[in-house]
């Protein structure tokens, strides 16, 4: 028996479930299909983000930061901790509870919005005059008919050839978030966002962490000044980061894994690690969708091919999130999901890629929006720069975290903000002001003239905006 819907969403991650909610708000009958299972085999919507991505990584980053502070930072505040010890089991259990709260929250939201949820794998069966037939394979088989389909099937960790993930010795993000013992020696391949976040978690908990990066530059997409400061701080904390390496054979043993590589000077090296995380990017998830069966086009990199409006080559089939081009970020997926639901309703949903913020939740945090100084130079744009260090910010001193700075880049003639780059405490929260400013096409002077609460970290943002015009007050 088939069920008819205006909109069927395949995938219940941040792209899919948010698209489903917005479509339901707009009055459509909506189904959302997601195959993620919790330990008991039940539904666990929320995708990579909720289950093995954003949420559990931030839970462990927070817990491990507390642990590090208790061991190293509390004494300065006059708080003496004796007999500090790590209960990793409890830390992981808390992380799992946070994940479950989010899974349950999404199930509640789907129900509240009268969205029919199907737990299983969705695949295109055929296109007909009525719409698309979508087969759901799970505990029970279902056949749905959709006028519109939104594909939001996300991404998976990319493996290195010859080193498949076993999640015991060779770990993707899934295994990296679930280690039941702190590895003595942890290897990480790829000094990108996951490598740095996961490397930080396990270093704080006691691992000796070595990160092997293929490129000769550290965090190439980040503003150079910020990347330089990040490298300095992270290596000071004890992360060993080797750039410009060429990875060779990876050989798992019984209890450890050896990695052969050629270092940046051309010397052959072999290191044995207790565990190895491979975080070299992610690949779009299109397996099992039967894209080829209905003629849904993929691009040369395996992403579902879409135009600027997330339209695929098939009428009334849309795709959003990690499975399409653009940054692999939860908030980008959500914005696309909302925009697509609105376009289906005949509205003008819009995603501004120029104001999608990036955050790396290391310590110090790194956050930015807009163009970097090197991009502006490459684009031949005349710009002015202004920075302000947290060292000169009263709130940062009171917090006991004065690393980093805020940096503004503004158009030399119009003063329009072109990029804001932050490394330091709560950069993830501070960046929102810059996003709002850029969305409204504000000038640096606009931020400089706005009253910011004292004492607050946001005063560093105002001061950096003032510094664009060389008139910072406190530095
Ligand atoms: P996903 O979240 O991958 O969801 C896709 C869902 O579709 C999954 O549940 C999958 O099981 C399901 N699915 C796939 N195929 C089918 C099918 N045929 N039928 C039914 N269901 C199917 N981003 C941030 O913005 N901030 C962060 O802090 C952050 N941290 C991260 C940390 C880690 C360790 C990782 C790995 C990623 C992180 N990301 C972060 C990236 C973020 O998780 C992704 O960008 C986001 O989850 C993409 O959302 P999505 O909806 O496109 O796909
Ligand atoms: P990434 O693209 O951030 O980093 C991958 C790194 O691996 C790069 O530095 C790359 O040069 C390196 N690399 C690639 N191939 C290599 C090889 N063969 N040998 C050595 N180094 C190699 O990808 P990552 O860290 O896997 O994360 C995937 C995506 O997930 C991110 O791009 C991001 O979109 C998302 N994410 C976002 C987070 C956030 O917003 N805070 C947190 C974690 C992930």
Coordinates of C-alpha atoms and ligand atoms in Angstrom, one line a residue, residues 10-16 33-36 44 46-49 51-54 57-58 120-123 152-155 173 177 194 197-198 282 285 287-289 320-323 328-331 333 359 361, ligand 1:
X10 CA 15.3 11.2 2.4
X11 CA 17.7 11.7 5.3
X12 CA 16.9 13.1 8.8
X13 CA 20.1 15.0 9.5
X14 CA 20.2 18.8 10.0
X15 CA 19.5 19.3 6.3
X16 CA 16.6 16.8 6.1
X33 CA 12.9 8.8 6.1
X34 CA 16.0 8.2 8.1
X35 CA 17.9 5.0 8.6
X36 CA 20.2 5.9 11.6
X44 CA 18.1 8.1 16.0
X46 CA 19.8 13.9 13.5
X47 CA 22.3 12.4 11.1
X48 CA 26.0 12.6 11.4
X49 CA 25.7 15.9 13.2
X51 CA 25.1 11.0 16.3
X52 CA 28.7 11.1 15.4
X53 CA 29.5 14.7 14.6
X54 CA 28.8 18.2 15.9
X57 CA 32.3 16.1 19.5
X58 CA 31.3 19.3 21.3
X120 CA 14.7 2.7 7.2
X121 CA 16.5 3.3 4.0
X122 CA 14.8 5.3 1.3
X123 CA 15.5 4.7 -2.4
X152 CA 19.5 15.0 2.3
X153 CA 21.6 11.8 2.7
X154 CA 24.7 13.5 4.1
X155 CA 28.3 12.2 4.0
X173 CA 34.9 10.1 13.5
X177 CA 34.2 9.6 19.6
X194 CA 38.1 16.8 12.8
X197 CA 39.1 18.8 17.4
X198 CA 39.5 15.1 18.1
X282 CA 34.2 13.2 3.7
X285 CA 26.4 9.5 0.7
X287 CA 24.8 4.6 -2.0
X288 CA 21.5 2.7 -2.0
X289 CA 19.5 5.7 -3.2
X320 CA 20.7 19.8 0.3
X321 CA 23.5 19.5 2.8
X322 CA 26.7 17.4 2.7
X323 CA 25.4 15.4 -0.3
X328 CA 30.0 20.5 4.8
X329 CA 28.5 22.3 7.8
X330 CA 25.3 21.6 9.7
X331 CA 24.1 25.2 9.5
X333 CA 22.6 22.1 5.4
X359 CA 34.0 27.5 13.6
X361 CA 36.0 24.3 18.4
Ligands
LIG1 P1 23.9 14.1 7.7 O1 23.9 14.8 9.0 O2 25.0 13.2 7.4 O3 22.5 13.3 7.7 C1 22.1 12.4 6.7 C2 21.2 11.4 7.3 O4 20.6 10.7 6.2 C3 21.9 10.3 8.2 O5 21.1 10.1 9.3 C4 21.9 9.1 7.3 O6 21.8 7.9 8.0 C5 20.6 9.3 6.5 N1 20.6 8.6 5.2 C6 21.6 8.5 4.3 N2 21.1 7.8 3.2 C7 19.9 7.4 3.5 C8 18.9 6.7 2.8 N3 19.1 6.2 1.6 N4 17.7 6.5 3.4 C9 17.4 7.0 4.6 N5 18.3 7.7 5.3 C10 19.5 7.9 4.8 N6 29.2 20.9 11.3 C11 29.0 22.0 11.9 O7 28.4 22.9 11.4 N7 29.5 22.2 13.2 C12 30.2 21.3 13.8 O8 30.6 21.5 15.0 C13 30.5 20.1 13.2 N8 31.2 19.1 13.8 C14 31.4 17.9 13.2 C15 32.1 17.0 13.8 C16 32.4 15.7 13.2 C17 33.2 14.7 13.9 C18 31.8 15.5 11.9 C19 32.0 14.2 11.3 C20 31.1 16.5 11.3 C21 30.9 17.7 11.9 N9 30.1 18.7 11.3 C22 29.9 19.9 11.9 C23 29.6 18.5 9.9 C24 28.1 18.2 10.0 O9 27.9 17.0 10.8 C25 27.5 17.9 8.6 O10 27.8 19.1 7.8 C26 26.0 17.8 8.7 O11 25.6 16.7 9.5 C27 25.4 17.6 7.3 O12 24.0 17.4 7.5 P2 23.2 16.6 6.4 O13 21.8 16.7 6.9 O14 23.5 17.0 5.0 O15 23.7 15.1 6.5

